[in-house]
């Protein structure tokens, strides 16, 4: 049976949800081993060992691994790939940063953003902003894949009985250093795990209007807030709100698109949502072609009214 | 300092791709092609670094068919100094592209390689990271700000929760995200001037790189189609629907 190594996405305190989808994908390939690389992250390894279906958890605890710098992490993973057949990472910003570096060091052509496992070396993945789904077979001896979080069920966080094994390694490559991060403090649910998302588009006019119209509705519903690329480009909200081909891929229970026309690249990020609701004054807007429930109305009247009536 | 800017010729951003009826790929016959939008941002960033006096020369590179010359001429018209076309009609995967770029970098010795974070055709998001690995260089992916200071570059990166800043030793690889800059349009005089800028044509074999694909595409299909639902008349009807969904 194939041995897979899953890179665990975490913040040195807890396992991030995206890891759980990667574990599910890996379990379809073979035995699942995890790598927790970080600094002061023993608790992460302990909880990772409880994820259902997990075998060994390798814990590399080293100050050089604290910030997931790919220059330090990738060589460590390459060492482990001497005795694993597949490397699996979630297609998060960290996963996307690290996996190709690993692939090139192993002389393997990576499969990005995998949607399904079709066979031991065969996968489906989206191309052209999700407008074409390719079924692709690898001829490399080892596999390197990143996994789209919304395409796989999350592995259960309990019931597993993995064993934690401390390993050394992760020396400083001396190429890069971490300066700092500005992680948005957000009281609202994270986009990739929110059950409901309210998204705004360019029609929201400016940053203040976006906040005044979208935020109250989102807060009433306990929803996460997203935005189209146009709204991000126009500076209404920061880039980490962006839903689409080049932003986040989401699949909530309910997605409410407000003043979003429905460009291809936006649809690529949200069309797997269970129910899509669109509010737009242009009845020909492409968003209505994918919406389950549409309301043709001026958002500046309709959204406050909706917020008031909920 | 020299900057290497790899660019890719891809389906135009505004064209909706159509899957071929026989499931072998996407129909690109008679479709408008353009420079990958993220690569335009890379060219723009290189030009701005030259305008600031940080860079002295910008070399644009493309791996692709003869028509990729047009893409390179666009880069030259924007402000790149010269171009290299590594000509091949085969589809070249990111790993092989990275190997070709590494071979070019060994000759050109750039201080920075700036390229798009992903191409909007295969959406792989791999080439920059792979090149960094092969060159043994640091990487600053998904950049929203780039500042060169002496023998290091500080890159602000777009990450899942916000922004992250890393400092990298030069030479380094930077991949661009959307908000890094807004690319300029080439002026007519510059488009004319670009025609006389040097453009060298090479082949993958010149760099000793085997471009045989590692991945075999078995099938390309349309994604499941979502059909349009209903339209409601007013906010009250929408509220009623939300109640049915159990969210109000």
Coordinates of C-alpha atoms in Angstrom, one line a residue:
Chain A
X1 CA 0.0 0.0 0.0
X2 CA 1.2 3.5 -0.8
X3 CA 2.5 5.6 2.0
X4 CA 1.4 9.3 1.9
X5 CA 2.8 12.2 3.8
X6 CA 0.4 15.0 4.5
X7 CA 1.8 18.5 5.4
X8 CA -0.2 19.8 8.3
X9 CA -1.3 23.4 8.0
X10 CA -1.3 25.0 11.5
X11 CA -0.5 28.2 13.4
X12 CA 1.8 26.4 16.0
X13 CA -1.3 26.2 18.2
X14 CA -3.9 24.3 16.3
X15 CA -4.5 22.2 13.2
X16 CA -6.2 24.2 10.4
X17 CA -9.3 22.8 8.8
X18 CA -7.8 22.6 5.3
X19 CA -5.6 19.8 6.6
X20 CA -8.6 17.6 7.2
X21 CA -9.6 17.6 3.5
X22 CA -6.0 16.8 2.6
X23 CA -6.1 13.8 5.0
X24 CA -9.3 12.5 3.3
X25 CA -7.6 12.8 -0.2
X26 CA -4.5 11.1 1.1
X27 CA -6.5 8.2 2.7
X28 CA -7.8 7.4 -0.8
X29 CA -4.2 6.9 -1.9
X30 CA -2.9 4.8 1.0
X31 CA -1.6 4.9 4.5
X32 CA -1.6 8.4 6.0
X33 CA 1.4 9.9 7.8
X34 CA 1.5 13.5 8.9
X35 CA 4.3 16.1 9.1
X36 CA 3.8 18.8 11.7
X37 CA 6.7 21.2 11.1
X38 CA 6.8 24.3 13.3
X39 CA 8.1 25.8 16.5
X40 CA 6.6 25.0 19.9
X41 CA 4.0 22.9 18.1
X42 CA 3.8 19.7 20.2
X43 CA 0.2 20.3 21.0
X44 CA -0.6 20.5 17.2
X45 CA 1.0 17.1 16.8
X46 CA -1.0 15.7 19.7
X47 CA -4.3 16.8 18.2
X48 CA -3.2 15.8 14.7
X49 CA -2.7 12.3 16.0
X50 CA -6.4 12.1 16.9
X51 CA -7.5 12.8 13.3
X52 CA -9.4 9.7 12.1
X53 CA -7.3 7.4 10.0
X54 CA -3.9 8.8 10.8
X55 CA -0.9 6.6 11.4
X56 CA 2.4 8.2 12.3
X57 CA 2.7 11.9 13.1
X58 CA 6.2 13.2 12.5
X59 CA 6.9 16.3 14.7
X60 CA 9.7 18.6 13.6
X61 CA 9.9 21.3 16.2
X62 CA 12.5 23.8 15.4
X63 CA 12.6 27.6 15.5
X64 CA 13.6 27.7 11.8
X65 CA 10.3 26.1 11.0
X66 CA 8.1 28.5 12.9
X67 CA 6.9 30.6 9.9
X68 CA 6.6 27.8 7.3
X69 CA 9.4 29.4 5.1
X70 CA 9.5 27.1 2.1
X71 CA 13.3 27.4 1.9
X72 CA 13.6 25.6 5.3
X73 CA 10.5 23.4 5.1
X74 CA 10.9 21.9 1.6
X75 CA 14.3 20.2 2.2
X76 CA 12.9 18.6 5.3
X77 CA 9.9 17.2 3.3
X78 CA 12.2 16.0 0.6
X79 CA 14.1 13.9 3.3
X80 CA 10.8 12.3 4.3
X81 CA 9.9 11.5 0.7
X82 CA 12.8 9.0 0.6
X83 CA 10.3 6.6 2.3
X84 CA 6.9 7.9 1.2
X85 CA 5.2 7.6 -2.2
X86 CA 3.0 10.7 -2.2
X87 CA 3.2 14.2 -0.7
X88 CA -0.2 15.8 -0.1
X89 CA -0.7 19.4 1.0
X90 CA -3.9 21.5 1.2
X91 CA -4.1 24.1 -1.6
X92 CA -3.8 27.0 0.9
X93 CA -1.4 29.9 0.5
X94 CA 1.2 27.9 2.5
X95 CA 0.5 24.7 0.7
X96 CA 0.8 26.4 -2.7
X97 CA 4.0 28.0 -1.6
X98 CA 5.7 24.9 -0.4
X99 CA 4.5 22.0 -2.6
X100 CA 6.0 23.0 -5.9
X101 CA 9.4 23.6 -4.2
X102 CA 9.2 20.0 -2.9
X103 CA 8.1 18.7 -6.4
X104 CA 11.0 20.4 -8.2
X105 CA 13.5 19.1 -5.7
X106 CA 12.1 15.6 -6.3
X107 CA 12.0 16.1 -10.1
X108 CA 8.2 15.5 -10.0
X109 CA 5.5 17.3 -11.9
X110 CA 2.9 18.4 -9.3
X111 CA -0.8 18.1 -9.6
X112 CA -2.4 21.3 -8.3
X113 CA -5.8 21.8 -6.7
X114 CA -6.9 18.2 -7.0
X115 CA -10.7 17.7 -7.0
X116 CA -10.9 14.0 -6.9
X117 CA -8.8 10.8 -6.7
X118 CA -9.7 8.6 -9.7
X119 CA -6.9 6.0 -9.3
X120 CA -3.5 5.5 -7.7
X121 CA -2.0 8.0 -10.1
X122 CA -5.1 9.6 -11.7
X123 CA -6.8 12.7 -10.5
X124 CA -9.2 15.4 -11.7
X125 CA -8.2 19.1 -11.4
X126 CA -9.7 22.4 -12.6
X127 CA -8.1 24.4 -15.4
X128 CA -9.2 27.7 -17.1
X129 CA -10.7 29.0 -13.9
X130 CA -12.8 25.9 -13.5
X131 CA -14.2 26.1 -17.0
X132 CA -12.5 22.8 -17.9
X133 CA -12.0 19.8 -15.6
X134 CA -9.0 17.7 -16.6
X135 CA -8.5 14.1 -15.8
X136 CA -4.8 13.7 -15.5
X137 CA -2.5 10.7 -14.9
X138 CA 1.0 11.1 -13.5
X139 CA 3.9 9.0 -14.8
X140 CA 6.3 10.1 -12.1
X141 CA 7.6 7.6 -9.5
X142 CA 6.3 9.7 -6.7
X143 CA 3.3 12.1 -6.4
X144 CA 3.1 15.6 -5.2
X145 CA -0.4 17.0 -5.0
X146 CA -2.3 19.9 -3.5
X147 CA -5.9 19.4 -2.6
X148 CA -8.8 21.8 -3.0
X149 CA -10.4 22.0 0.5
X150 CA -14.0 22.2 -0.7
X151 CA -13.7 19.1 -2.9
X152 CA -13.1 16.6 -0.1
X153 CA -15.0 15.8 3.1
X154 CA -13.2 16.8 6.3
X155 CA -11.6 13.9 8.2
X156 CA -13.0 13.6 11.7
X157 CA -10.8 15.3 14.3
X158 CA -11.3 12.5 16.8
X159 CA -11.1 8.7 16.9
X160 CA -7.6 8.5 15.4
X161 CA -4.8 6.8 17.3
X162 CA -1.7 8.0 15.5
X163 CA 1.7 8.0 17.3
X164 CA 3.8 11.1 17.5
X165 CA 7.4 10.7 16.6
X166 CA 9.8 13.6 17.1
X167 CA 12.3 14.1 14.3
X168 CA 15.2 16.5 13.8
X169 CA 15.8 18.6 10.8
X170 CA 14.7 21.8 9.2
X171 CA 18.0 23.6 9.3
X172 CA 18.0 27.3 8.4
X173 CA 18.8 27.5 4.6
X174 CA 20.1 31.0 5.3
X175 CA 18.1 32.3 2.3
X176 CA 15.1 34.0 3.8
X177 CA 13.7 35.4 7.0
X178 CA 10.3 36.2 8.3
X179 CA 9.7 39.9 8.9
X180 CA 6.1 40.0 10.1
X181 CA 2.5 39.4 9.3
X182 CA -0.6 41.5 9.3
X183 CA -3.3 39.0 9.8
X184 CA -6.7 40.6 9.7
X185 CA -8.5 40.4 13.0
X186 CA -11.9 39.2 12.0
X187 CA -14.8 38.5 14.3
X188 CA -16.7 36.9 11.4
X189 CA -16.4 33.3 10.3
X190 CA -13.5 32.5 8.0
X191 CA -14.5 32.4 4.4
X192 CA -13.3 28.9 3.6
X193 CA -15.3 27.4 6.5
X194 CA -18.3 29.7 6.8
X195 CA -21.8 28.2 6.4
X196 CA -23.2 31.5 5.0
X197 CA -21.3 34.1 3.0
X198 CA -22.4 37.5 2.0
X199 CA -20.3 38.9 -0.9
X200 CA -20.3 42.4 -2.4
X201 CA -19.2 43.6 -5.8
X202 CA -18.2 46.8 -7.5
X203 CA -21.7 48.2 -7.3
X204 CA -21.1 48.9 -3.6
X205 CA -19.4 52.2 -4.7
X206 CA -16.7 52.6 -2.0
X207 CA -15.3 51.1 1.2
X208 CA -17.7 53.0 3.5
X209 CA -20.7 51.9 1.5
X210 CA -19.5 48.4 1.4
X211 CA -19.3 48.3 5.2
X212 CA -22.6 50.0 5.7
X213 CA -24.5 47.7 3.4
X214 CA -22.8 44.3 3.5
X215 CA -21.6 44.1 7.1
X216 CA -25.0 44.5 8.9
X217 CA -26.5 41.8 6.7
X218 CA -23.6 39.5 7.3
X219 CA -23.7 40.1 11.1
X220 CA -27.4 39.4 11.2
X221 CA -26.9 36.0 9.5
X222 CA -23.6 35.2 11.3
X223 CA -22.1 35.1 7.9
X224 CA -18.6 35.5 6.5
X225 CA -17.9 38.5 4.2
X226 CA -16.5 38.0 0.7
X227 CA -16.0 40.3 -2.3
X228 CA -15.5 40.1 -6.0
X229 CA -12.1 40.9 -7.6
X230 CA -13.6 44.1 -8.9
X231 CA -14.5 45.2 -5.3
X232 CA -11.0 44.3 -4.1
X233 CA -9.3 46.0 -7.0
X234 CA -11.3 49.2 -6.3
X235 CA -10.0 49.1 -2.7
X236 CA -13.4 48.5 -0.9
X237 CA -12.0 45.6 1.1
X238 CA -8.6 43.9 1.5
X239 CA -7.5 41.1 -0.8
X240 CA -8.1 38.3 1.7
X241 CA -11.9 38.9 1.1
X242 CA -11.6 38.0 -2.5
X243 CA -13.6 35.0 -3.8
X244 CA -12.7 33.7 -7.2
X245 CA -10.1 32.0 -9.5
X246 CA -7.3 34.1 -8.0
X247 CA -8.8 34.5 -4.5
X248 CA -10.5 32.0 -2.2
X249 CA -12.5 29.0 -3.4
X250 CA -15.6 28.7 -1.2
X251 CA -18.6 26.3 -1.0
X252 CA -20.9 27.4 1.8
X253 CA -24.5 26.3 2.4
X254 CA -25.7 29.7 1.3
X255 CA -23.9 32.3 -0.8
X256 CA -25.5 35.7 -1.1
X257 CA -24.0 37.8 -4.0
X258 CA -24.8 41.5 -3.7
X259 CA -24.1 43.8 -6.7
X260 CA -21.9 41.1 -8.3
X261 CA -22.3 40.7 -12.0
X262 CA -20.9 37.2 -12.1
X263 CA -17.7 37.3 -14.1
X264 CA -16.2 33.9 -15.0
X265 CA -13.4 34.3 -12.6
X266 CA -15.8 35.1 -9.7
X267 CA -18.1 32.1 -10.5
X268 CA -15.0 29.9 -10.4
X269 CA -14.7 30.6 -6.7
X270 CA -18.3 30.1 -5.5
X271 CA -20.3 28.0 -8.0
X272 CA -20.1 24.9 -5.8
X273 CA -22.1 26.7 -3.0
X274 CA -25.2 24.8 -2.1
X275 CA -27.6 27.6 -2.6
X276 CA -26.7 30.8 -4.4
X277 CA -28.8 34.0 -3.9
X278 CA -28.2 37.0 -6.1
X279 CA -29.3 40.6 -5.6
X280 CA -28.6 42.8 -8.7
X281 CA -30.4 45.5 -10.5
X282 CA -29.4 44.3 -13.9
X283 CA -31.7 41.4 -14.7
X284 CA -29.3 40.2 -17.4
X285 CA -26.4 39.9 -15.1
X286 CA -24.7 36.5 -15.6
X287 CA -24.9 35.8 -11.8
X288 CA -28.6 35.1 -12.3
X289 CA -27.7 32.1 -14.6
X290 CA -26.2 30.3 -11.6
X291 CA -28.4 31.7 -8.8
X292 CA -31.0 29.5 -7.2
X293 CA -32.9 32.6 -6.0
X294 CA -32.6 35.9 -7.7
X295 CA -33.9 39.3 -6.8
X296 CA -33.7 42.1 -9.4
X297 CA -33.6 45.2 -7.3
X298 CA -31.5 48.2 -6.3
X299 CA -29.2 46.8 -3.7
X300 CA -29.1 50.1 -1.8
X301 CA -32.8 49.7 -1.0
X302 CA -33.1 45.9 -1.0
X303 CA -30.2 45.0 1.3
X304 CA -31.1 47.3 4.2
X305 CA -34.7 46.2 3.9
X306 CA -33.6 42.6 4.0
X307 CA -31.4 43.2 7.0
X308 CA -34.3 44.9 8.8
X309 CA -36.7 42.1 8.1
X310 CA -34.5 39.2 9.1
Chain B
X1 CA 21.1 44.4 -11.6
X2 CA 19.4 42.4 -14.4
X3 CA 15.8 41.2 -14.1
X4 CA 14.5 38.2 -15.9
X5 CA 10.8 38.2 -16.6
X6 CA 9.2 35.0 -17.9
X7 CA 5.9 35.6 -19.8
X8 CA 3.3 33.2 -21.1
X9 CA 0.9 33.5 -24.1
X10 CA -2.5 32.3 -22.9
X11 CA -6.2 32.6 -23.9
X12 CA -7.3 36.2 -23.4
X13 CA -8.7 37.0 -19.9
X14 CA -12.1 38.0 -21.3
X15 CA -12.7 34.9 -23.5
X16 CA -14.8 32.1 -22.1
X17 CA -13.0 28.9 -22.8
X18 CA -14.9 26.1 -24.6
X19 CA -14.1 22.5 -24.0
X20 CA -13.7 20.6 -27.3
X21 CA -16.5 18.1 -28.1
X22 CA -14.1 15.2 -28.3
X23 CA -12.9 15.9 -24.7
X24 CA -9.2 16.3 -25.7
X25 CA -8.8 19.9 -24.4
X26 CA -10.0 23.5 -24.7
X27 CA -10.6 24.9 -28.2
X28 CA -8.0 27.6 -28.9
X29 CA -8.6 27.8 -32.7
X30 CA -9.3 31.4 -33.7
X31 CA -9.4 32.5 -30.0
X32 CA -7.9 35.8 -28.9
X33 CA -4.6 35.2 -27.1
X34 CA -2.8 37.6 -24.8
X35 CA -0.1 37.8 -22.2
X36 CA -1.0 36.1 -19.0
X37 CA -2.4 38.9 -16.8
X38 CA -0.1 38.1 -13.8
X39 CA 2.9 38.2 -16.2
X40 CA 1.9 41.7 -17.3
X41 CA 2.1 42.7 -13.7
X42 CA 5.6 41.1 -13.5
X43 CA 6.8 43.1 -16.6
X44 CA 5.4 46.3 -15.0
X45 CA 7.1 45.7 -11.7
X46 CA 10.5 45.1 -13.5
X47 CA 10.0 48.3 -15.4
X48 CA 9.3 50.2 -12.2
X49 CA 12.4 48.8 -10.6
X50 CA 14.4 50.0 -13.7
X51 CA 12.8 53.4 -13.5
X52 CA 13.8 53.6 -9.8
X53 CA 17.4 52.9 -10.8
X54 CA 17.4 49.5 -9.1
X55 CA 17.5 47.4 -12.3
X56 CA 19.7 48.1 -15.3
X57 CA 18.3 45.6 -17.8
X58 CA 15.1 43.7 -18.3
X59 CA 15.1 40.4 -20.2
X60 CA 11.7 38.9 -21.1
X61 CA 11.6 35.2 -21.8
X62 CA 8.8 33.0 -23.2
X63 CA 8.6 29.3 -23.8
X64 CA 6.0 28.6 -26.5
X65 CA 5.1 28.6 -30.1
X66 CA 6.3 31.0 -32.7
X67 CA 3.4 33.3 -32.0
X68 CA 4.7 33.8 -28.5
X69 CA 6.9 36.4 -30.2
X70 CA 3.8 38.7 -30.1
X71 CA 3.7 38.3 -26.3
X72 CA 7.4 39.1 -26.1
X73 CA 6.9 42.2 -28.3
X74 CA 4.2 43.3 -25.9
X75 CA 6.8 43.1 -23.1
X76 CA 9.3 45.0 -25.2
X77 CA 6.8 47.7 -26.0
X78 CA 6.0 48.0 -22.3
X79 CA 9.7 48.6 -21.6
X80 CA 11.7 45.3 -21.5
X81 CA 15.1 45.7 -23.2
X82 CA 15.4 42.4 -25.0
X83 CA 13.7 39.1 -25.3
X84 CA 14.4 35.3 -25.7
X85 CA 11.8 33.0 -27.2
X86 CA 12.4 29.3 -26.5
X87 CA 10.3 28.0 -29.3
X88 CA 8.4 24.8 -29.2
X89 CA 4.9 23.7 -30.4
X90 CA 4.6 21.2 -27.6
X91 CA 2.8 22.0 -24.4
X92 CA 5.5 22.4 -21.8
X93 CA 4.7 21.7 -18.2
X94 CA 5.8 24.0 -15.3
X95 CA 8.6 21.7 -14.3
X96 CA 10.2 21.7 -17.7
X97 CA 9.6 25.5 -18.0
X98 CA 11.4 25.9 -14.7
X99 CA 14.4 23.9 -16.0
X100 CA 14.6 26.0 -19.1
X101 CA 14.4 29.2 -17.1
X102 CA 17.1 27.9 -14.7
X103 CA 19.4 27.3 -17.7
X104 CA 18.7 30.8 -19.0
X105 CA 19.4 32.2 -15.5
X106 CA 22.8 30.5 -15.4
X107 CA 23.7 32.5 -18.6
X108 CA 22.0 35.8 -17.7
X109 CA 22.8 35.8 -14.0
X110 CA 19.7 38.0 -13.0
X111 CA 19.4 39.4 -9.5
X112 CA 15.7 38.9 -9.6
X113 CA 13.3 36.8 -11.6
X114 CA 9.8 38.2 -11.5
X115 CA 6.9 36.1 -12.9
X116 CA 3.2 35.7 -12.6
X117 CA 1.9 33.5 -9.7
X118 CA -0.1 31.4 -12.1
X119 CA -1.1 31.2 -15.7
X120 CA -4.8 31.5 -16.3
X121 CA -4.9 28.5 -18.6
X122 CA -3.5 25.6 -16.6
X123 CA -3.9 27.4 -13.2
X124 CA -0.9 25.4 -11.8
X125 CA 0.8 28.0 -9.7
X126 CA 4.1 26.2 -9.7
X127 CA 6.7 27.6 -12.1
X128 CA 8.2 30.3 -9.8
X129 CA 8.5 28.0 -6.8
X130 CA 10.0 25.3 -8.9
X131 CA 12.5 27.7 -10.4
X132 CA 13.5 28.9 -7.0
X133 CA 14.0 25.2 -5.9
X134 CA 16.1 24.4 -8.9
X135 CA 18.3 27.5 -8.5
X136 CA 18.6 27.1 -4.8
X137 CA 17.2 30.6 -4.4
X138 CA 14.6 32.0 -1.9
X139 CA 11.1 32.7 -3.2
X140 CA 8.6 35.5 -2.5
X141 CA 5.3 34.2 -3.9
X142 CA 2.0 36.1 -4.3
X143 CA 3.7 39.5 -3.9
X144 CA 1.7 42.7 -3.3
X145 CA 4.9 44.8 -2.6
X146 CA 8.5 44.4 -3.6
X147 CA 11.4 46.6 -2.2
X148 CA 15.0 45.9 -3.1
X149 CA 17.5 47.1 -0.5
X150 CA 21.2 46.3 -1.2
X151 CA 21.6 42.5 -1.6
X152 CA 18.2 41.7 -0.3
X153 CA 14.6 42.1 -1.3
X154 CA 11.6 42.5 1.0
X155 CA 8.4 41.0 -0.3
X156 CA 5.0 41.5 1.1
X157 CA 2.8 38.5 0.3
X158 CA -0.9 38.0 0.0
X159 CA -1.7 35.0 2.3
X160 CA -5.0 33.4 3.4
X161 CA -5.5 35.6 6.5
X162 CA -4.0 38.8 5.3
X163 CA -0.4 39.9 4.5
X164 CA 3.0 38.5 5.4
X165 CA 6.4 40.0 4.8
X166 CA 9.6 38.1 4.1
X167 CA 13.2 39.2 3.5
X168 CA 15.1 37.3 0.8
X169 CA 18.7 37.2 -0.1
X170 CA 19.4 38.0 -3.8
X171 CA 19.2 36.4 -6.3
X172 CA 15.5 35.7 -5.6
X173 CA 12.3 34.7 -7.3
X174 CA 9.2 36.8 -7.0
X175 CA 5.8 35.8 -8.2
X176 CA 3.2 38.5 -8.6
X177 CA -0.3 38.8 -7.2
X178 CA -3.0 41.1 -8.6
X179 CA -2.5 44.1 -6.3
X180 CA 1.2 44.6 -6.9
X181 CA 0.7 47.2 -9.5
X182 CA -1.5 48.2 -12.5
X183 CA 0.3 47.5 -15.7
X184 CA 0.8 50.3 -18.2
X185 CA -0.4 50.3 -21.8
X186 CA 2.3 50.4 -24.4
X187 CA 2.3 53.7 -26.3
X188 CA 2.3 53.7 -30.1
X189 CA 5.9 55.0 -30.4
X190 CA 7.0 52.3 -27.9
X191 CA 5.2 49.6 -29.9
X192 CA 7.1 50.8 -33.0
X193 CA 10.4 50.9 -31.1
X194 CA 9.8 47.4 -29.7
X195 CA 10.0 46.0 -33.3
X196 CA 13.7 46.8 -33.5
X197 CA 14.6 45.5 -30.0
X198 CA 16.6 42.3 -30.0
X199 CA 14.6 39.0 -29.8
X200 CA 16.7 35.8 -29.8
X201 CA 15.0 32.5 -30.8
X202 CA 16.2 29.3 -29.1
X203 CA 14.9 25.8 -28.6
X204 CA 14.5 23.7 -25.4
X205 CA 17.3 21.4 -26.8
X206 CA 19.7 24.4 -26.8
X207 CA 19.3 24.3 -23.0
X208 CA 19.5 20.5 -22.8
X209 CA 16.0 20.3 -21.3
X210 CA 13.7 17.3 -22.1
X211 CA 10.1 18.7 -22.3
X212 CA 8.4 15.3 -22.5
X213 CA 5.3 15.6 -20.4
X214 CA 5.1 13.8 -17.0
X215 CA 1.3 14.2 -16.8
X216 CA -1.0 12.6 -19.3
X217 CA -4.4 14.3 -19.9
X218 CA -6.9 11.5 -20.2
X219 CA -9.9 13.6 -20.7
X220 CA -11.1 17.2 -20.4
X221 CA -14.7 17.9 -19.6
X222 CA -17.1 20.7 -18.9
X223 CA -17.8 21.3 -15.2
X224 CA -21.3 20.3 -14.0
X225 CA -23.6 23.0 -15.1
X226 CA -25.6 24.9 -12.6
X227 CA -29.0 25.9 -13.9
X228 CA -30.7 29.1 -13.2
X229 CA -33.3 29.0 -10.4
X230 CA -36.2 31.3 -9.7
X231 CA -36.5 35.0 -9.4
X232 CA -38.5 36.5 -6.5
X233 CA -40.5 39.6 -6.8
X234 CA -39.5 41.5 -3.7
X235 CA -37.6 41.5 -0.4
X236 CA -40.5 39.9 1.4
X237 CA -40.5 37.0 -1.0
X238 CA -36.8 36.6 -0.5
X239 CA -37.2 36.6 3.3
X240 CA -39.8 33.9 2.9
X241 CA -37.3 31.8 0.9
X242 CA -34.5 32.4 3.4
X243 CA -36.9 31.1 6.1
X244 CA -37.5 28.0 4.0
X245 CA -33.7 27.5 3.9
X246 CA -33.7 27.8 7.7
X247 CA -31.4 30.7 7.8
X248 CA -33.8 33.4 8.9

